[in-house]
mmCIF file of C-alpha atoms and ligand atoms in Angstrom:
data_model
loop_
_atom_site.group_PDB
_atom_site.id
_atom_site.type_symbol
_atom_site.label_atom_id
_atom_site.label_comp_id
_atom_site.label_asym_id
_atom_site.label_seq_id
_atom_site.Cartn_x
_atom_site.Cartn_y
_atom_site.Cartn_z
ATOM 1 C CA MET A 1 -0.021 0.063 -0.122
ATOM 2 C CA LEU A 2 2.721 2.398 0.948
ATOM 3 C CA TRP A 3 4.743 1.395 -1.928
ATOM 4 C CA THR A 4 1.866 2.121 -4.295
ATOM 5 C CA LEU A 5 1.365 5.589 -2.816
ATOM 6 C CA LEU A 6 5.190 6.317 -3.063
ATOM 7 C CA LEU A 7 5.079 5.210 -6.721
ATOM 8 C CA ALA A 8 2.211 7.329 -7.329
ATOM 9 C CA LEU A 9 3.821 10.256 -5.584
ATOM 10 C CA LEU A 10 6.878 9.703 -7.807
ATOM 11 C CA ALA A 11 4.871 9.417 -11.086
ATOM 12 C CA LEU A 12 2.995 12.776 -10.080
ATOM 13 C CA LEU A 13 6.549 14.660 -9.581
ATOM 14 C CA LEU A 14 8.015 13.100 -12.768
ATOM 15 C CA LEU A 15 5.003 14.271 -14.885
ATOM 16 C CA HIS A 16 5.071 17.846 -13.249
ATOM 17 C CA THR A 17 8.786 18.204 -14.050
ATOM 18 C CA GLN A 18 7.981 17.162 -17.763
ATOM 19 C CA LEU A 19 5.097 19.489 -18.064
ATOM 20 C CA SER A 20 6.993 22.455 -16.845
ATOM 21 C CA VAL A 21 9.814 21.864 -19.114
ATOM 22 C CA CYS A 22 7.175 21.053 -22.120
ATOM 23 C CA PHE A 23 5.477 24.566 -21.533
ATOM 24 C CA LYS A 24 8.748 26.502 -21.342
ATOM 25 C CA GLU A 25 9.691 24.588 -24.506
ATOM 26 C CA LEU A 26 6.275 25.493 -26.171
ATOM 27 C CA ARG A 27 6.443 29.008 -25.273
ATOM 28 C CA SER A 28 10.002 29.563 -26.822
ATOM 29 C CA ARG A 29 8.547 28.227 -30.074
ATOM 30 C CA GLY A 30 6.427 31.273 -30.814
ATOM 31 C CA PRO A 31 2.672 31.658 -31.383
ATOM 32 C CA ARG A 32 0.364 28.816 -30.190
ATOM 33 C CA PRO A 33 -2.176 27.447 -32.339
ATOM 34 C CA SER A 34 -5.693 29.146 -31.544
ATOM 35 C CA VAL A 35 -7.466 25.869 -31.538
ATOM 36 C CA GLY A 36 -7.607 24.496 -28.044
ATOM 37 C CA TRP A 37 -5.945 27.572 -26.184
ATOM 38 C CA PRO A 38 -7.876 29.993 -24.095
ATOM 39 C CA SER A 39 -8.537 33.234 -25.761
ATOM 40 C CA SER A 40 -8.670 35.251 -22.271
ATOM 41 C CA SER A 41 -6.091 37.441 -20.922
ATOM 42 C CA ASN A 42 -4.483 34.383 -19.452
ATOM 43 C CA ALA A 43 -3.575 33.170 -22.837
ATOM 44 C CA SER A 44 -0.074 33.319 -23.982
ATOM 45 C CA LYS A 45 0.898 36.400 -26.146
ATOM 46 C CA GLN A 46 3.889 38.945 -26.899
ATOM 47 C CA ARG A 47 4.325 41.590 -24.421
ATOM 48 C CA LEU A 48 6.618 44.538 -24.393
ATOM 49 C CA PRO A 49 9.871 43.847 -22.208
ATOM 50 C CA GLY A 50 9.803 44.307 -18.444
ATOM 51 C CA ALA A 51 13.595 44.166 -18.527
ATOM 52 C CA ILE A 52 16.248 45.391 -21.246
ATOM 53 C CA ILE A 53 19.902 44.551 -21.199
ATOM 54 C CA ILE A 54 21.152 47.636 -22.614
ATOM 55 C CA GLY A 55 24.869 47.003 -23.018
ATOM 56 C CA VAL A 56 27.654 47.147 -23.054
ATOM 57 C CA ARG A 57 28.734 45.661 -26.310
ATOM 58 C CA LYS A 58 31.078 42.690 -25.637
ATOM 59 C CA GLY A 59 30.328 42.761 -22.212
ATOM 60 C CA GLY A 60 28.894 39.602 -21.846
ATOM 61 C CA THR A 61 25.309 40.380 -22.925
ATOM 62 C CA ARG A 62 24.363 37.166 -24.618
ATOM 63 C CA ALA A 63 25.725 35.077 -21.857
ATOM 64 C CA LEU A 64 23.597 37.034 -19.455
ATOM 65 C CA LEU A 65 20.531 36.626 -21.574
ATOM 66 C CA GLU A 66 20.883 32.925 -22.031
ATOM 67 C CA MET A 67 21.591 32.452 -18.332
ATOM 68 C CA LEU A 68 18.440 34.452 -17.416
ATOM 69 C CA ASN A 69 16.528 32.382 -19.784
ATOM 70 C CA LEU A 70 17.395 29.530 -17.479
ATOM 71 C CA HIS A 71 14.587 30.941 -15.254
ATOM 72 C CA PRO A 72 11.047 29.290 -15.743
ATOM 73 C CA ASP A 73 9.489 32.947 -15.388
ATOM 74 C CA VAL A 74 11.741 34.401 -18.009
ATOM 75 C CA GLU A 75 11.188 34.402 -21.825
ATOM 76 C CA VAL A 76 13.876 36.185 -23.954
ATOM 77 C CA ALA A 77 13.933 37.825 -27.461
ATOM 78 C CA LYS A 78 16.425 35.532 -29.231
ATOM 79 C CA ALA A 79 17.683 38.187 -31.654
ATOM 80 C CA GLU A 80 18.814 41.508 -30.995
ATOM 81 C CA VAL A 81 15.917 43.764 -31.700
ATOM 82 C CA HIS A 82 17.852 47.188 -32.077
ATOM 83 C CA TYR A 83 14.502 49.149 -31.868
ATOM 84 C CA PHE A 84 15.294 52.208 -29.883
ATOM 85 C CA ASN A 85 18.543 52.814 -31.691
ATOM 86 C CA VAL A 86 17.727 52.308 -35.380
ATOM 87 C CA GLU A 87 15.437 54.775 -36.597
ATOM 88 C CA GLU A 88 13.757 52.620 -39.389
ATOM 89 C CA HIS A 89 13.027 50.223 -36.574
ATOM 90 C CA TYR A 90 11.707 52.822 -34.155
ATOM 91 C CA ARG A 91 9.422 54.384 -36.756
ATOM 92 C CA ARG A 92 7.548 51.182 -36.897
ATOM 93 C CA GLY A 93 6.299 51.904 -33.513
ATOM 94 C CA LEU A 94 5.496 49.728 -30.419
ATOM 95 C CA ALA A 95 3.231 47.433 -32.189
ATOM 96 C CA TRP A 96 6.060 46.283 -34.198
ATOM 97 C CA TYR A 97 8.330 45.946 -31.345
ATOM 98 C CA ARG A 98 6.160 43.707 -29.516
ATOM 99 C CA THR A 99 6.024 41.495 -32.389
ATOM 100 C CA GLN A 100 9.601 40.889 -31.986
ATOM 101 C CA MET A 101 9.119 39.655 -28.392
ATOM 102 C CA PRO A 102 8.514 35.969 -27.181
ATOM 103 C CA PHE A 103 5.106 34.606 -26.214
ATOM 104 C CA THR A 104 4.592 34.815 -22.420
ATOM 105 C CA LEU A 105 1.800 33.803 -19.934
ATOM 106 C CA PRO A 106 0.910 36.559 -17.251
ATOM 107 C CA GLY A 107 3.354 36.750 -14.683
ATOM 108 C CA GLN A 108 6.458 35.777 -16.984
ATOM 109 C CA LEU A 109 9.086 38.354 -17.602
ATOM 110 C CA THR A 110 9.922 39.304 -21.164
ATOM 111 C CA VAL A 111 13.622 40.145 -21.538
ATOM 112 C CA GLU A 112 15.477 41.611 -24.548
ATOM 113 C CA LYS A 113 19.123 42.506 -25.102
ATOM 114 C CA THR A 114 20.747 45.065 -27.709
ATOM 115 C CA PRO A 115 24.067 46.301 -26.404
ATOM 116 C CA GLY A 116 23.882 49.027 -29.117
ATOM 117 C CA TYR A 117 21.444 50.764 -26.646
ATOM 118 C CA PHE A 118 23.818 51.657 -24.110
ATOM 119 C CA ALA A 119 25.826 54.313 -26.136
ATOM 120 C CA ALA A 120 23.410 55.573 -28.417
ATOM 121 C CA PRO A 121 22.210 59.190 -27.037
ATOM 122 C CA GLN A 122 18.614 59.005 -28.335
ATOM 123 C CA VAL A 123 17.927 55.680 -26.441
ATOM 124 C CA PRO A 124 17.361 56.439 -22.778
ATOM 125 C CA ALA A 125 14.364 58.875 -23.353
ATOM 126 C CA ARG A 126 12.713 56.525 -25.691
ATOM 127 C CA VAL A 127 13.116 53.499 -23.425
ATOM 128 C CA ARG A 128 11.525 55.671 -20.733
ATOM 129 C CA ALA A 129 8.601 56.666 -22.949
ATOM 130 C CA MET A 130 7.849 53.165 -23.629
ATOM 131 C CA ASN A 131 7.730 52.304 -19.896
ATOM 132 C CA PRO A 132 9.442 54.424 -17.117
ATOM 133 C CA ALA A 133 9.307 51.591 -14.821
ATOM 134 C CA VAL A 134 11.311 49.214 -17.036
ATOM 135 C CA ARG A 135 14.215 47.424 -15.471
ATOM 136 C CA LEU A 136 17.579 48.164 -16.737
ATOM 137 C CA LEU A 137 20.484 45.580 -16.829
ATOM 138 C CA LEU A 138 23.991 46.800 -17.669
ATOM 139 C CA ILE A 139 26.745 44.201 -17.988
ATOM 140 C CA VAL A 140 30.152 45.917 -18.021
ATOM 141 C CA ARG A 141 33.701 44.389 -18.367
ATOM 142 C CA ASP A 142 37.185 45.963 -18.254
ATOM 143 C CA PRO A 143 37.246 48.579 -20.658
ATOM 144 C CA ALA A 144 40.755 47.787 -22.236
ATOM 145 C CA GLN A 145 39.536 44.147 -22.727
ATOM 146 C CA ARG A 146 36.104 45.315 -23.975
ATOM 147 C CA LEU A 147 37.806 47.440 -26.449
ATOM 148 C CA ILE A 148 40.108 44.615 -27.822
ATOM 149 C CA SER A 149 37.043 42.177 -27.714
ATOM 150 C CA ASP A 150 35.067 45.070 -29.863
ATOM 151 C CA TYR A 151 38.078 45.309 -32.353
ATOM 152 C CA THR A 152 38.407 41.473 -32.644
ATOM 153 C CA GLN A 153 34.767 41.160 -33.625
ATOM 154 C CA VAL A 154 34.920 43.921 -36.289
ATOM 155 C CA LEU A 155 38.266 42.316 -37.514
ATOM 156 C CA HIS A 156 36.366 38.833 -37.666
ATOM 157 C CA ASN A 157 33.847 40.256 -39.713
ATOM 158 C CA ARG A 158 36.096 42.257 -41.889
ATOM 159 C CA LEU A 159 38.252 39.101 -42.778
ATOM 160 C CA THR A 160 34.878 37.061 -43.471
ATOM 161 C CA ARG A 161 33.747 39.589 -45.917
ATOM 162 C CA ARG A 162 37.378 39.728 -47.398
ATOM 163 C CA LYS A 163 37.588 43.418 -46.693
ATOM 164 C CA PRO A 164 41.050 45.387 -45.741
ATOM 165 C CA TYR A 165 41.659 46.030 -42.113
ATOM 166 C CA GLN A 166 43.917 47.923 -40.098
ATOM 167 C CA PRO A 167 45.829 46.525 -37.165
ATOM 168 C CA LEU A 168 44.577 47.671 -33.499
ATOM 169 C CA GLU A 169 47.618 49.634 -32.783
ATOM 170 C CA GLU A 170 47.120 51.773 -35.888
ATOM 171 C CA LEU A 171 43.512 52.583 -34.897
ATOM 172 C CA LEU A 172 44.200 53.215 -31.346
ATOM 173 C CA LEU A 173 47.425 55.459 -31.145
ATOM 174 C CA HIS A 174 47.866 58.881 -32.757
ATOM 175 C CA GLU A 175 51.473 59.922 -33.097
ATOM 176 C CA GLY A 176 52.481 57.561 -29.968
ATOM 177 C CA SER A 177 49.379 58.641 -27.914
ATOM 178 C CA ILE A 178 45.984 57.106 -27.557
ATOM 179 C CA ASP A 179 43.622 58.528 -30.080
ATOM 180 C CA PRO A 180 40.407 59.685 -28.361
ATOM 181 C CA GLY A 181 38.623 59.855 -31.649
ATOM 182 C CA TYR A 182 38.650 55.822 -31.925
ATOM 183 C CA ARG A 183 34.954 54.620 -31.935
ATOM 184 C CA ALA A 184 35.784 51.319 -29.725
ATOM 185 C CA LEU A 185 37.537 53.275 -27.239
ATOM 186 C CA GLN A 186 34.556 55.818 -26.750
ATOM 187 C CA ARG A 187 32.280 52.605 -26.284
ATOM 188 C CA SER A 188 34.452 51.875 -23.204
ATOM 189 C CA LEU A 189 33.971 55.332 -21.838
ATOM 190 C CA TYR A 190 31.022 53.791 -19.574
ATOM 191 C CA HIS A 191 30.731 57.159 -17.304
ATOM 192 C CA GLN A 192 29.693 59.037 -20.424
ATOM 193 C CA HIS A 193 27.092 56.595 -21.592
ATOM 194 C CA LEU A 194 25.750 55.947 -18.211
ATOM 195 C CA ALA A 195 25.441 59.695 -17.438
ATOM 196 C CA ARG A 196 22.837 60.063 -20.085
ATOM 197 C CA TRP A 197 20.842 57.189 -18.703
ATOM 198 C CA LEU A 198 20.915 58.590 -15.330
ATOM 199 C CA GLU A 199 19.253 61.896 -16.584
ATOM 200 C CA VAL A 200 16.101 59.839 -17.233
ATOM 201 C CA PHE A 201 16.225 56.769 -14.928
ATOM 202 C CA PRO A 202 16.943 56.575 -11.199
ATOM 203 C CA ARG A 203 20.178 54.871 -10.318
ATOM 204 C CA GLU A 204 18.096 51.861 -8.442
ATOM 205 C CA GLN A 205 16.443 51.019 -11.892
ATOM 206 C CA ILE A 206 19.751 50.087 -13.385
ATOM 207 C CA HIS A 207 21.410 46.895 -12.205
ATOM 208 C CA VAL A 208 25.107 46.699 -12.976
ATOM 209 C CA VAL A 209 26.494 43.119 -13.479
ATOM 210 C CA ASP A 210 30.065 42.506 -13.394
ATOM 211 C CA GLY A 211 31.011 40.771 -16.660
ATOM 212 C CA ASP A 212 34.458 39.766 -15.548
ATOM 213 C CA ALA A 213 32.946 37.943 -12.638
ATOM 214 C CA LEU A 214 30.226 36.219 -14.947
ATOM 215 C CA ILE A 215 32.982 34.885 -16.806
ATOM 216 C CA ARG A 216 34.652 33.436 -13.694
ATOM 217 C CA ASP A 217 31.586 32.128 -11.976
ATOM 218 C CA PRO A 218 28.414 33.056 -13.407
ATOM 219 C CA PHE A 219 25.937 31.735 -10.420
ATOM 220 C CA PRO A 220 26.406 34.773 -7.996
ATOM 221 C CA GLU A 221 25.985 37.371 -10.690
ATOM 222 C CA LEU A 222 22.701 35.508 -11.712
ATOM 223 C CA ARG A 223 21.439 35.200 -8.195
ATOM 224 C CA GLU A 224 21.918 39.243 -7.969
ATOM 225 C CA ALA A 225 20.076 39.699 -11.119
ATOM 226 C CA GLU A 226 17.133 37.438 -10.002
ATOM 227 C CA ARG A 227 17.018 39.624 -7.205
ATOM 228 C CA PHE A 228 16.783 42.743 -8.878
ATOM 229 C CA LEU A 229 14.179 41.459 -11.207
ATOM 230 C CA GLU A 230 12.107 40.220 -8.191
ATOM 231 C CA LEU A 231 12.222 36.843 -9.559
ATOM 232 C CA PRO A 232 12.224 33.874 -6.924
ATOM 233 C CA PRO A 233 15.486 32.109 -6.819
ATOM 234 C CA ARG A 234 15.390 29.406 -9.398
ATOM 235 C CA ILE A 235 18.620 29.363 -11.029
ATOM 236 C CA THR A 236 21.201 27.076 -9.165
ATOM 237 C CA PRO A 237 24.844 26.445 -9.380
ATOM 238 C CA ASP A 238 23.812 23.118 -11.047
ATOM 239 C CA ASN A 239 22.566 25.146 -14.151
ATOM 240 C CA PHE A 240 26.549 25.856 -14.989
ATOM 241 C CA TYR A 241 29.442 23.707 -15.724
ATOM 242 C CA TYR A 242 32.798 24.607 -16.774
ATOM 243 C CA ASN A 243 33.650 23.458 -20.264
ATOM 244 C CA THR A 244 37.288 22.857 -20.651
ATOM 245 C CA THR A 245 37.244 22.583 -24.327
ATOM 246 C CA LYS A 246 35.311 26.054 -24.518
ATOM 247 C CA GLY A 247 37.143 27.552 -21.547
ATOM 248 C CA PHE A 248 34.055 28.974 -20.454
ATOM 249 C CA TYR A 249 30.955 28.167 -18.397
ATOM 250 C CA CYS A 250 28.112 26.493 -20.200
ATOM 251 C CA LEU A 251 24.630 25.899 -19.444
ATOM 252 C CA LEU A 252 22.682 22.882 -18.201
ATOM 253 C CA SER A 253 18.802 22.775 -18.117
ATOM 254 C CA ALA A 254 16.564 19.650 -18.065
ATOM 255 C CA GLY A 255 19.311 17.360 -19.092
ATOM 256 C CA HIS A 256 20.489 19.605 -21.907
ATOM 257 C CA ASP A 257 23.623 21.585 -22.435
ATOM 258 C CA LYS A 258 24.562 24.676 -24.222
ATOM 259 C CA CYS A 259 27.801 26.555 -24.767
ATOM 260 C CA LEU A 260 27.508 30.060 -26.400
ATOM 261 C CA ASP A 261 28.839 29.899 -30.107
ATOM 262 C CA GLN A 262 32.196 30.483 -31.272
ATOM 263 C CA SER A 263 32.034 34.115 -31.651
ATOM 264 C CA LYS A 264 32.098 34.380 -27.944
ATOM 265 C CA GLY A 265 35.164 33.813 -26.160
ATOM 266 C CA ARG A 266 37.415 33.794 -29.353
ATOM 267 C CA PRO A 267 41.222 34.459 -28.791
ATOM 268 C CA HIS A 268 41.649 38.451 -28.958
ATOM 269 C CA ALA A 269 43.801 40.115 -31.567
ATOM 270 C CA PRO A 270 47.338 40.896 -30.537
ATOM 271 C CA LEU A 271 48.149 44.202 -28.802
ATOM 272 C CA SER A 272 51.834 45.111 -27.538
ATOM 273 C CA THR A 273 52.180 45.336 -23.854
ATOM 274 C CA ARG A 274 53.445 48.951 -23.859
ATOM 275 C CA THR A 275 50.188 49.929 -25.803
ATOM 276 C CA PHE A 276 47.939 47.942 -23.591
ATOM 277 C CA TRP A 277 49.528 49.714 -20.293
ATOM 278 C CA LYS A 278 49.015 53.190 -22.358
ATOM 279 C CA LEU A 279 45.204 52.263 -22.766
ATOM 280 C CA CYS A 280 44.893 51.113 -19.044
ATOM 281 C CA ARG A 281 46.480 54.444 -17.835
ATOM 282 C CA TYR A 282 43.922 56.279 -20.426
ATOM 283 C CA PHE A 283 40.991 54.573 -18.779
ATOM 284 C CA ARG A 284 42.043 55.258 -15.040
ATOM 285 C CA GLU A 285 40.126 58.409 -14.745
ATOM 286 C CA PRO A 286 37.102 57.627 -16.655
ATOM 287 C CA ASN A 287 37.033 54.363 -14.648
ATOM 288 C CA LYS A 288 37.134 56.247 -11.479
ATOM 289 C CA MET A 289 34.239 58.449 -12.690
ATOM 290 C CA PHE A 290 32.011 55.426 -13.601
ATOM 291 C CA PHE A 291 32.867 53.815 -10.013
ATOM 292 C CA SER A 292 31.485 56.857 -8.197
ATOM 293 C CA MET A 293 28.451 56.741 -10.326
ATOM 294 C CA VAL A 294 27.602 53.263 -9.771
ATOM 295 C CA GLY A 295 28.809 53.137 -6.116
ATOM 296 C CA ARG A 296 31.104 50.262 -6.387
ATOM 297 C CA SER A 297 34.470 49.614 -7.843
ATOM 298 C CA PHE A 298 35.901 47.038 -10.321
ATOM 299 C CA SER A 299 39.520 45.539 -10.404
ATOM 300 C CA TRP A 300 40.061 46.673 -13.893
ATOM 301 C CA CYS A 301 43.493 47.043 -15.346
HETATM 302 P P1 A3P B 1 35.190 37.604 -25.764
HETATM 303 O O1 A3P B 1 34.895 37.096 -26.982
HETATM 304 O O2 A3P B 1 35.937 38.959 -26.051
HETATM 305 O O3 A3P B 1 36.168 36.601 -24.750
HETATM 306 P P2 A3P B 1 28.707 39.971 -25.860
HETATM 307 O O4 A3P B 1 27.917 38.759 -25.743
HETATM 308 O O5 A3P B 1 28.159 41.177 -25.196
HETATM 309 O O6 A3P B 1 29.016 40.275 -27.179
HETATM 310 O O7 A3P B 1 30.001 39.645 -25.022
HETATM 311 C C1 A3P B 1 30.771 38.462 -25.347
HETATM 312 C C2 A3P B 1 31.683 38.153 -24.429
HETATM 313 O O8 A3P B 1 31.123 37.296 -23.410
HETATM 314 C C3 A3P B 1 33.123 37.278 -24.837
HETATM 315 O O9 A3P B 1 34.087 38.302 -24.994
HETATM 316 C C4 A3P B 1 33.178 36.589 -23.449
HETATM 317 O O10 A3P B 1 34.430 36.748 -22.854
HETATM 318 C C5 A3P B 1 31.849 36.799 -22.697
HETATM 319 N N1 A3P B 1 31.246 35.631 -21.975
HETATM 320 C C6 A3P B 1 30.793 35.758 -20.664
HETATM 321 N N2 A3P B 1 30.501 34.568 -20.310
HETATM 322 C C7 A3P B 1 30.563 33.713 -21.409
HETATM 323 C C8 A3P B 1 30.335 32.377 -21.564
HETATM 324 N N3 A3P B 1 29.858 31.580 -20.547
HETATM 325 N N4 A3P B 1 30.726 31.738 -22.700
HETATM 326 C C9 A3P B 1 31.121 32.563 -23.540
HETATM 327 N N5 A3P B 1 31.604 33.714 -23.628
HETATM 328 C C10 A3P B 1 31.192 34.473 -22.281
#
């Protein structure tokens, strides 16, 4: 009798786990067929994001999005939407933006990430106009490493399209000194960009994620993010394992594992030690300003 009861309980538990997984799977596949699904407000539908990962480019935005997606109450837009920063998209209006979002049930949180938002001057006011209560996540990384990663991505794209390219040293230096006009350098001046966001959003509405810490050990950063998003803690250390071949943490969920693609974590373009230190010196003051704005410091070069 006791055995039958225990077996029944076990079967129920298994069924519940399977159903939860199936539901998340179904939701991520997009629109549900109209037949058989309720058409009330409880139905799955596309909703505007409640949280946006605004940047920084090459800070670990894809890793953060994929990791948040482990949470059962979160659904993410798979592709970068570039709604607020690309005029052609913005002109299409919020109805278009909504169609770029995943299907969710009431109570679930929609998240999108577009790293281009952070440094685009027109974006903060536009985001606020959509929803002044939206939660913002900003993942930052050592600005010198971020710059090299940014260059490496551009270099890779140019090589793929068989286009000419300049060595990083040439782009970065002008008569032996750091050239402040280099775009990738400007994208690493976090304090300048954050200042624009803080003109329209209170500091508490922007959660800063440590991108270098996320690489070393993702779980603590995810726990913090869950807290900021007021999500029940569901992501666990068991959702991550270190993949020695990739050299990064990969994700584990419902028996499936997933590593980010090869464009994430590729070897960086070379830069002489001398120029690297010049770069570090250049960022010293901007970094200090950023630290005082966010109320914490990072051990950057
Ligand atoms: P590198 O390619 O320079 O190493 P983004 O998604 O914003 O473009 O950021 C890319 C960066 O995410 C990568 O930069 C990588 O270091 C970082 N990253 C963080 N966690 C990662 C993970 N688990 N797997 C792969 N890359 C990760």
